[in-house]
PDB file of C-alpha atoms in Angstrom:
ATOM      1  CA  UNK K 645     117.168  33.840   4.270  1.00 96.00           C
ATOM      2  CA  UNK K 646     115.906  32.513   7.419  1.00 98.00           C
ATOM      3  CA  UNK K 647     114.163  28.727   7.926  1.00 97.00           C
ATOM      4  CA  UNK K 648     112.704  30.102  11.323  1.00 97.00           C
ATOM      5  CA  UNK K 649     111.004  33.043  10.129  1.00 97.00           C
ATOM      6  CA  UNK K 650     106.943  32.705   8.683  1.00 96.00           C
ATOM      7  CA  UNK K 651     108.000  35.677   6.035  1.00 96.00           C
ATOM      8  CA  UNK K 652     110.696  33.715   5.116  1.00 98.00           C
ATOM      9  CA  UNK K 653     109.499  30.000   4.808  1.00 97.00           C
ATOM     10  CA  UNK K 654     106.005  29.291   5.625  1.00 95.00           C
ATOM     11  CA  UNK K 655     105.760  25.564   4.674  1.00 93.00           C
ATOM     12  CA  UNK K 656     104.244  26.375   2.120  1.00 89.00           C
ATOM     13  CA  UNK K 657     105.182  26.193  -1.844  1.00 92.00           C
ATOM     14  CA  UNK K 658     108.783  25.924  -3.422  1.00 94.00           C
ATOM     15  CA  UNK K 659     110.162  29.155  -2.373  1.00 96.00           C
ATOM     16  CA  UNK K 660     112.262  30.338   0.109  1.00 97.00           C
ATOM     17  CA  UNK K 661     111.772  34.025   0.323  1.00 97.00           C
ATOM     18  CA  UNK K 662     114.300  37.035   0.566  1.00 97.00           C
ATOM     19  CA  UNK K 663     113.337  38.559   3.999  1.00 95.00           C
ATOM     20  CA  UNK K 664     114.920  41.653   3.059  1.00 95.00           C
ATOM     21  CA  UNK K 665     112.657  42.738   0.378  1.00 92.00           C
ATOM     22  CA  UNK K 666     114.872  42.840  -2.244  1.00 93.00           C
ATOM     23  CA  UNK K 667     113.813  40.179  -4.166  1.00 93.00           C
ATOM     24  CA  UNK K 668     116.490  37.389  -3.882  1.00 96.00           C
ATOM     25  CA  UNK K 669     114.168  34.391  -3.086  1.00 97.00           C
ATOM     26  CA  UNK K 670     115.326  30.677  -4.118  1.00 97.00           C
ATOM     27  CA  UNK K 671     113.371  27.762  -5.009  1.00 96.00           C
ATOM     28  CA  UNK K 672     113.808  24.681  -2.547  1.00 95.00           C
ATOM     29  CA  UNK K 673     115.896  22.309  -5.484  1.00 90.00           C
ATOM     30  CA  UNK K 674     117.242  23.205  -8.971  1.00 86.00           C
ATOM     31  CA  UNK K 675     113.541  23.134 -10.028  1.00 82.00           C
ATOM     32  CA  UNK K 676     110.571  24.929  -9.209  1.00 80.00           C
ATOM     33  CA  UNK K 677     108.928  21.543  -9.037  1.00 85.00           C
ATOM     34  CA  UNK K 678     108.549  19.313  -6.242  1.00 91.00           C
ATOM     35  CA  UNK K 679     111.813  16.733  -6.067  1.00 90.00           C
ATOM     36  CA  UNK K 680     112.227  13.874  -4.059  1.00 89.00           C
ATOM     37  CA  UNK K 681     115.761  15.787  -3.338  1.00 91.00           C
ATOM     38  CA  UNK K 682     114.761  19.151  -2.042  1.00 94.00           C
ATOM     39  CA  UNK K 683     116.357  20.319   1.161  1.00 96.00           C
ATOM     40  CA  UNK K 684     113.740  19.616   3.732  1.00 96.00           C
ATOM     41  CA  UNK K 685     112.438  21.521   6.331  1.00 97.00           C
ATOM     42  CA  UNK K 686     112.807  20.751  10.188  1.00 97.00           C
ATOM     43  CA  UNK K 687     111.333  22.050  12.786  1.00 97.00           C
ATOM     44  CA  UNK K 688     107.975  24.569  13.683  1.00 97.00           C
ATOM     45  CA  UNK K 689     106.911  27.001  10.971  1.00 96.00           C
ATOM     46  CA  UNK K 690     107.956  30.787  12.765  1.00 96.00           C
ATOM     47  CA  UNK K 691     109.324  29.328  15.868  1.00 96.00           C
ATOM     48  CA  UNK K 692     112.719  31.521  15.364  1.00 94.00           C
ATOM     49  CA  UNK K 693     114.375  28.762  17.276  1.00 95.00           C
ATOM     50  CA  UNK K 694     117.522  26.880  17.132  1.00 95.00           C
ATOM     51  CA  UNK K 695     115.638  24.206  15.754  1.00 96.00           C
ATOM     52  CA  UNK K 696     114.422  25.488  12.314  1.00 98.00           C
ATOM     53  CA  UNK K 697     116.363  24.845   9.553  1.00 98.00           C
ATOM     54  CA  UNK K 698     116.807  22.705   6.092  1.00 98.00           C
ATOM     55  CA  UNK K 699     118.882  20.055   5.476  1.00 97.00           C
ATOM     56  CA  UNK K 700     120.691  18.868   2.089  1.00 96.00           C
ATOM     57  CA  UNK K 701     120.092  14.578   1.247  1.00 94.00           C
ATOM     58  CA  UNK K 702     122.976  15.243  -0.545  1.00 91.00           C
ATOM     59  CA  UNK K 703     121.377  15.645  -4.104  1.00 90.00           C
ATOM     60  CA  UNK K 704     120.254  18.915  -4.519  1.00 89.00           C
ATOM     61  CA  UNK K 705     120.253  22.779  -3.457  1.00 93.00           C
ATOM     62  CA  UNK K 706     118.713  25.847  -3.645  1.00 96.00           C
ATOM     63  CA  UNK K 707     118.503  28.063  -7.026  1.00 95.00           C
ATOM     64  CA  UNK K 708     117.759  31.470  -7.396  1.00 96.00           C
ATOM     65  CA  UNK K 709     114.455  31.987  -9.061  1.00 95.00           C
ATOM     66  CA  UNK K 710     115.207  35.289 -10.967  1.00 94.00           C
ATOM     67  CA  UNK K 711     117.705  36.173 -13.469  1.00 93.00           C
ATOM     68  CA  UNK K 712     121.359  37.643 -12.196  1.00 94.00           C
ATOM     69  CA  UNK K 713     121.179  40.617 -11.865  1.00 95.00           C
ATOM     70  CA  UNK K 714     123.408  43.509 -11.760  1.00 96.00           C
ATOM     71  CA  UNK K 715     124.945  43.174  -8.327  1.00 95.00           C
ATOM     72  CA  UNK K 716     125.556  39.516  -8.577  1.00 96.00           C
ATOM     73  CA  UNK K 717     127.016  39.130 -11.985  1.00 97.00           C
ATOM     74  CA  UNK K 718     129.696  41.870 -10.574  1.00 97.00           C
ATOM     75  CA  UNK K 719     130.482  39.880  -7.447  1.00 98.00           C
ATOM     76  CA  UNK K 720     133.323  38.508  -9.459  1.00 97.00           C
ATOM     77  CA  UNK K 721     134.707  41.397 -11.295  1.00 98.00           C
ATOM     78  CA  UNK K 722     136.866  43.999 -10.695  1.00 97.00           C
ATOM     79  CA  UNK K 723     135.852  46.763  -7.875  1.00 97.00           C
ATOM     80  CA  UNK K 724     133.103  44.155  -6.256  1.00 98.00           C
ATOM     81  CA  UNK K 725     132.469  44.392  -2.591  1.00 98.00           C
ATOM     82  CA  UNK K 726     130.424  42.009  -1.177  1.00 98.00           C
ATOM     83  CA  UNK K 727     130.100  39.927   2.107  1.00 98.00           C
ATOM     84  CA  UNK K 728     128.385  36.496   2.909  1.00 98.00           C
ATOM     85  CA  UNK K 729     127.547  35.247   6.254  1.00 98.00           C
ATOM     86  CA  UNK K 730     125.956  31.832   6.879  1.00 98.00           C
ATOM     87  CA  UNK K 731     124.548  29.943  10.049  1.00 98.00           C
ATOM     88  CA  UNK K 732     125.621  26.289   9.123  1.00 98.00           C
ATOM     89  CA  UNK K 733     125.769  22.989  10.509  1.00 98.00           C
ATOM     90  CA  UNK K 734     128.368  20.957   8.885  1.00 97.00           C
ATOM     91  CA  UNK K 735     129.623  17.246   9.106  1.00 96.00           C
ATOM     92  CA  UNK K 736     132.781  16.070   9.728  1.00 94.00           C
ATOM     93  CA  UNK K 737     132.916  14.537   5.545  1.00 91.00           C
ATOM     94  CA  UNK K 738     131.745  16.047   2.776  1.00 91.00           C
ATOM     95  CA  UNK K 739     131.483  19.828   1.823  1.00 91.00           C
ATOM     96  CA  UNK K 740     128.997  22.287   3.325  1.00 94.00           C
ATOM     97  CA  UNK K 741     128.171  24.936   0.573  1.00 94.00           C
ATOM     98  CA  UNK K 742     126.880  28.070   1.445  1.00 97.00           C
ATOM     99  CA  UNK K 743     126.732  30.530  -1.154  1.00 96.00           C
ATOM    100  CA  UNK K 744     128.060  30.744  -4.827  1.00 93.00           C
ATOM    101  CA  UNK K 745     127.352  31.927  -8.057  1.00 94.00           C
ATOM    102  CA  UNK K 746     129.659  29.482 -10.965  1.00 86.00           C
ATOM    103  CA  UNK K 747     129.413  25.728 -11.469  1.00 82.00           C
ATOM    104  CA  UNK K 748     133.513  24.396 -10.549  1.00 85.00           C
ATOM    105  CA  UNK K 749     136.013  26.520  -8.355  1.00 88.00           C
ATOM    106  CA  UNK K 750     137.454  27.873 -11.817  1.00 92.00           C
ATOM    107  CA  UNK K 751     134.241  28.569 -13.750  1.00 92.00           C
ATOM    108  CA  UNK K 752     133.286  32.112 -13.938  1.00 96.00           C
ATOM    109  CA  UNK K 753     131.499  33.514 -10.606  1.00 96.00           C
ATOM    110  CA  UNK K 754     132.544  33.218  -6.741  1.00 96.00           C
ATOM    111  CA  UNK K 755     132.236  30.254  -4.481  1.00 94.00           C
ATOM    112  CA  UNK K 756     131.697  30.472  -0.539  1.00 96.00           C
ATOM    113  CA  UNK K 757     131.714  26.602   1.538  1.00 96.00           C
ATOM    114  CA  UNK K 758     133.245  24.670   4.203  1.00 95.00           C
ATOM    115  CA  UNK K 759     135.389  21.841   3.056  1.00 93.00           C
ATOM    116  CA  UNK K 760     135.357  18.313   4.465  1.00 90.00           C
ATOM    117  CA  UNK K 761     138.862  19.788   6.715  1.00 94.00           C
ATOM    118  CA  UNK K 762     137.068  21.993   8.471  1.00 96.00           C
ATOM    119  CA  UNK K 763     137.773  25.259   6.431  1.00 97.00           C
ATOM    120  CA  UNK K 764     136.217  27.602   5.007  1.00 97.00           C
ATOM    121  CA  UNK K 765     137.115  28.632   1.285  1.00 95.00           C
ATOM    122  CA  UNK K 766     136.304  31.573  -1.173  1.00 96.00           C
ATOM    123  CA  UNK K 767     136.926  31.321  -4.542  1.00 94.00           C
ATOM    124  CA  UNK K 768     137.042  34.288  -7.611  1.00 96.00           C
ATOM    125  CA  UNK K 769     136.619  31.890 -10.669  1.00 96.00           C
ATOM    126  CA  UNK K 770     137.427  33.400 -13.900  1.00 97.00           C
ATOM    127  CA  UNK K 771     136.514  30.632 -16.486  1.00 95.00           C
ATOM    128  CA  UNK K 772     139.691  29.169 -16.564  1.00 95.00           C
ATOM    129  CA  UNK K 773     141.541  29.629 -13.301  1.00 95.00           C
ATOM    130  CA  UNK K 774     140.569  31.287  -9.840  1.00 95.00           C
ATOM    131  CA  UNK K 775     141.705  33.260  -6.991  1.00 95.00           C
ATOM    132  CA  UNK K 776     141.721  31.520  -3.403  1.00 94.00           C
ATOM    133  CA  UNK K 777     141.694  31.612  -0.088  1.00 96.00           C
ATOM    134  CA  UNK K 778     141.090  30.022   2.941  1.00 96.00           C
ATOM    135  CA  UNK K 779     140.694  30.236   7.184  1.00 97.00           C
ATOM    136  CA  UNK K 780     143.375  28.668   9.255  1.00 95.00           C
ATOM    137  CA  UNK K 781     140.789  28.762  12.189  1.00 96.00           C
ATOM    138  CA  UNK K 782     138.445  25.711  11.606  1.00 97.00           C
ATOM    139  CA  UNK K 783     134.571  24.859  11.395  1.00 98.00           C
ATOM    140  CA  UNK K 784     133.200  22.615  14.746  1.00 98.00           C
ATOM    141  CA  UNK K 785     132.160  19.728  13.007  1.00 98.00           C
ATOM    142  CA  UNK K 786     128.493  18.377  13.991  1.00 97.00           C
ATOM    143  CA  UNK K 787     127.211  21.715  15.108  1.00 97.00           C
ATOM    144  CA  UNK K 788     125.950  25.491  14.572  1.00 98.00           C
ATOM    145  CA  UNK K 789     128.666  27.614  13.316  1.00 98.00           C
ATOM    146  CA  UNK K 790     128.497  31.120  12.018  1.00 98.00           C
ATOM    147  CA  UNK K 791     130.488  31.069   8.951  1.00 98.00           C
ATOM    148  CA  UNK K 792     131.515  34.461   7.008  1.00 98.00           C
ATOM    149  CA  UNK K 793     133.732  36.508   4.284  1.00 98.00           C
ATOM    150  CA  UNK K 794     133.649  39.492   3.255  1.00 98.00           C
ATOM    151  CA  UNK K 795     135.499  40.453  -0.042  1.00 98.00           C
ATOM    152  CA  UNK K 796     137.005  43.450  -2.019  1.00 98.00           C
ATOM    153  CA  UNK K 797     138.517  42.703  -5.532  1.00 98.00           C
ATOM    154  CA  UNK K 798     140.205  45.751  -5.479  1.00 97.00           C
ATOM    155  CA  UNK K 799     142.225  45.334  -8.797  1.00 98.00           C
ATOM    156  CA  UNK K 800     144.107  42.376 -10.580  1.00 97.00           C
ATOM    157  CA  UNK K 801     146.976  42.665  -7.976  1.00 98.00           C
ATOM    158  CA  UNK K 802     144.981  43.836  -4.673  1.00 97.00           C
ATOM    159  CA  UNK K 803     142.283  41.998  -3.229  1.00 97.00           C
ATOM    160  CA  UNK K 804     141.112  41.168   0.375  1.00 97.00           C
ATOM    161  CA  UNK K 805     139.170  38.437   1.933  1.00 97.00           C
ATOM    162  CA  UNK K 806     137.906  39.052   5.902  1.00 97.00           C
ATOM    163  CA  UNK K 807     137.161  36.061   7.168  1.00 98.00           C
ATOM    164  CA  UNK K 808     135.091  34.785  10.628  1.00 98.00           C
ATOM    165  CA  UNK K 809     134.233  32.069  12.216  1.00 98.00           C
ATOM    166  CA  UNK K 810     132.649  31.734  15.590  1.00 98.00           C
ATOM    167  CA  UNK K 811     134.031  34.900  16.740  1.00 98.00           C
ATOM    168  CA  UNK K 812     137.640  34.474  14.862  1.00 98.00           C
ATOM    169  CA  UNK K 813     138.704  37.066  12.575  1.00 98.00           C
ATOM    170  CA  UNK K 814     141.061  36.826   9.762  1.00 97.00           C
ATOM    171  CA  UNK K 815     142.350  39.335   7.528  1.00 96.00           C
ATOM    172  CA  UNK K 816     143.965  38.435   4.511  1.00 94.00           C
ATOM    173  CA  UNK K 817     145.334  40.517   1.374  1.00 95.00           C
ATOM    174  CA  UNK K 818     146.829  39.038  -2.152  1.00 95.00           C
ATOM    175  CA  UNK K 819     148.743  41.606  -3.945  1.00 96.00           C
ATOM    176  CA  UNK K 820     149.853  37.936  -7.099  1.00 96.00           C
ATOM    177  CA  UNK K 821     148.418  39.250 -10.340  1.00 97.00           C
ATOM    178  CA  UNK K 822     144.402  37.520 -11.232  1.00 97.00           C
ATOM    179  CA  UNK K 823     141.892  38.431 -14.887  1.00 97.00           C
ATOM    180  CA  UNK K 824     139.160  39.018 -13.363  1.00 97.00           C
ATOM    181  CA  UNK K 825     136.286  37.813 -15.707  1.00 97.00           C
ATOM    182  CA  UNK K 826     134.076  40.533 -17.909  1.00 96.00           C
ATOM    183  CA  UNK K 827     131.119  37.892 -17.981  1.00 97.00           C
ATOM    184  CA  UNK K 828     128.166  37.318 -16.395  1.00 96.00           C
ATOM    185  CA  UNK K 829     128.139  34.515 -13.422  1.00 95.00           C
ATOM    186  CA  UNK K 830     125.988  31.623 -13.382  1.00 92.00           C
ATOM    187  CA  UNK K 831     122.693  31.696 -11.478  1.00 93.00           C
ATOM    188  CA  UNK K 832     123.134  32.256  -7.695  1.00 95.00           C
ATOM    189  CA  UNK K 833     123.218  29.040  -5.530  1.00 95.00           C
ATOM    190  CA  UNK K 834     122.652  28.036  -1.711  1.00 96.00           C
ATOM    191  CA  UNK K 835     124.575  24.505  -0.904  1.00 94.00           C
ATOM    192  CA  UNK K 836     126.313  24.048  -3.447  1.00 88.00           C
ATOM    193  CA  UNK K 837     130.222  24.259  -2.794  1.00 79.00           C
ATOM    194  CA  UNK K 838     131.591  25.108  -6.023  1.00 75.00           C
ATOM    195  CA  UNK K 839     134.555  22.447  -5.946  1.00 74.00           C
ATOM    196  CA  UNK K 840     134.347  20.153  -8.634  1.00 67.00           C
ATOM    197  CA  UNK K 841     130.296  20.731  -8.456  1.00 67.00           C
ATOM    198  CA  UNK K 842     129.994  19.169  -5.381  1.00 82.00           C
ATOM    199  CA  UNK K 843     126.950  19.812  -3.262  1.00 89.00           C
ATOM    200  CA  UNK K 844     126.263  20.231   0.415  1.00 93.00           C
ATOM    201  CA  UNK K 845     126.869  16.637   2.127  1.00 94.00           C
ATOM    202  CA  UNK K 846     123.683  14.418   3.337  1.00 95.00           C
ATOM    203  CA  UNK K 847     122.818  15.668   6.617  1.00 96.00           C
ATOM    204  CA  UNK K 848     124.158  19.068   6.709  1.00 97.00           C
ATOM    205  CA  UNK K 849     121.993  22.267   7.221  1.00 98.00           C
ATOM    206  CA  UNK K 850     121.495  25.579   6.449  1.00 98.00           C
ATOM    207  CA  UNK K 851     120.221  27.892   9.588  1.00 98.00           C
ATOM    208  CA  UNK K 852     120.034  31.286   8.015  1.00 98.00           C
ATOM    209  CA  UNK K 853     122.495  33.206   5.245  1.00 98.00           C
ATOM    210  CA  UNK K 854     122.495  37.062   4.390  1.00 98.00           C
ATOM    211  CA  UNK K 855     124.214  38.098   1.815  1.00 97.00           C
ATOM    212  CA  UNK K 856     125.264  42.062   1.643  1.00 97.00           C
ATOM    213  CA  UNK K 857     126.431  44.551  -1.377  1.00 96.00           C
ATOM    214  CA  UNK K 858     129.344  45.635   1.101  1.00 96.00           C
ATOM    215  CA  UNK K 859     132.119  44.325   2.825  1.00 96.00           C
ATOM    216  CA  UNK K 860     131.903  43.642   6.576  1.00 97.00           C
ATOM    217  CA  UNK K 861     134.656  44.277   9.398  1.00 95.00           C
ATOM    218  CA  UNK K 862     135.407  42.795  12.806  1.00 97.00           C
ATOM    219  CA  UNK K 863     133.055  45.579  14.256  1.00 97.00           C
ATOM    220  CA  UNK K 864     130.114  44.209  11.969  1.00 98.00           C
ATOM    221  CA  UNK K 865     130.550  40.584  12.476  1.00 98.00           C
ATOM    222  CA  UNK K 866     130.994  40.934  15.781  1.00 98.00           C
ATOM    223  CA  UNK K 867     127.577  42.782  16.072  1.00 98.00           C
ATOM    224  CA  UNK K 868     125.612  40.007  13.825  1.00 98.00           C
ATOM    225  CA  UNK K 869     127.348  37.460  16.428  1.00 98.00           C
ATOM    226  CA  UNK K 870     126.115  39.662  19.285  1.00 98.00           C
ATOM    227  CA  UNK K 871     122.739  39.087  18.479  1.00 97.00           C
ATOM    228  CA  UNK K 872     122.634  35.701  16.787  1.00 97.00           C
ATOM    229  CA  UNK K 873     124.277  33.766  20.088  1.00 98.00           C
ATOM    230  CA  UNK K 874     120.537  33.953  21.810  1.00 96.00           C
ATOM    231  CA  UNK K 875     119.465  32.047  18.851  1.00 97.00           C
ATOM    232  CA  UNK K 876     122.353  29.880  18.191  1.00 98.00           C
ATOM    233  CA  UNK K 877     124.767  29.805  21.599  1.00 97.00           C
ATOM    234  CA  UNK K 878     127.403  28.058  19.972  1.00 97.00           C
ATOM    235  CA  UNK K 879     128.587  30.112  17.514  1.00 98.00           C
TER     236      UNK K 879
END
């Protein structure tokens, strides 16, 4: 998902497209409809600057337009491998969602965002109770950062969660016992945090997010950095 490219967003419509081709395009609110809510667009239709991008009014977010499919109602389960990487530009109160597919932090699905501290959390919810973690290394408030985890649920007593941020990598592993859920997730969501239901704070933005059925290493973020500093140099 990309704000600066025309195949992407062309100013046109409520969708925000899936650049990839595979098919994972959101509408621009909760609604296919027109809201006085939506995220709105800044900047100059296929500029590929650092100046394209939406921004949350705090009252709504992006929702997937098609049904769950296979590989995201398994991002929570057992064996999933997955990795999330977001270009965000968060404020120094409120949350900055990124990506997540449940409603609260313990609801069934995973949950990707920046808190109002500065870090970034990931969430396995189960329905009843989740599985957590979180960066030490901290989000620069007011600002591009490039925000990402990478995840393997291994089993109920192995799982890891790779974090980065602006070039920082973290590695962690939990071996404490966690049910995974059996269920399907709810639909996939862009700005939404996933604590309590909160949603992206007014004036925050999203600057790109891809989203990929693996999970990424130093190596790989450090690649996707690489290129993305011409674009955004202070990441």
């Amino acid at each position: 998902m990309d704000p600066g490219a025309k195949d992407s967003w062309n100013n046109f419509g409520q969708t925000f497209v899936d650049i990839s081709g595979n098919g994972y395009n959101f509408s621009l609110g909760t609604t296919t409809g027109v809201a006085a809510d939506d995220p709105a667009f800044y900047g100059s239709v296929g500029m590929e600057s650092s100046n394209e991008y939406f921004q949350y009014d705090g009252g709504d977010f992006f929702l997937a337009t098609n049904a769950n499919d296979t590989l995201i109602n398994s991002l929570h389960k057992v064996g999933a491998t997955y990795s999330c990487v977001g270009f965000v530009y968060p404020l120094s109160t409120g949350r900055c969602g990124i990506f997540h597919t449940g409603g609260s932090v313990t609801s069934i699905g995973i949950h990707f965002y920046g808190s109002n501290t500065g870090a970034l959390f990931s969430y396995t919810g189960n329905g009843s109770a989740n599985s957590m973690d979180t960066t030490t290394a901290l989000l620069n408030f007011n600002q591009v950062n490039m925000a990402a985890v990478s995840v393997s649920l291994d089993s109920t007593t192995s799982r890891t969660r790779n974090f980065y941020l602006n070039g920082v990598y973290q590695s962690t592993t939990v071996t404490s016992s966690f049910s995974f859920s059996s269920s399907a997730a709810s639909s996939a969501r862009i700005g939404a945090s996933g604590d309590s239901s909160i949603i992206s704070a007014s004036g925050s933005r999203l600057l790109g997010l891809a989203v990929f059925d693996r999970t990424l290493v130093a190596a790989d973020f450090d690649s996707l950095r690489a290129s993305a500093l011409r674009r955004w140099p202070t990441i």
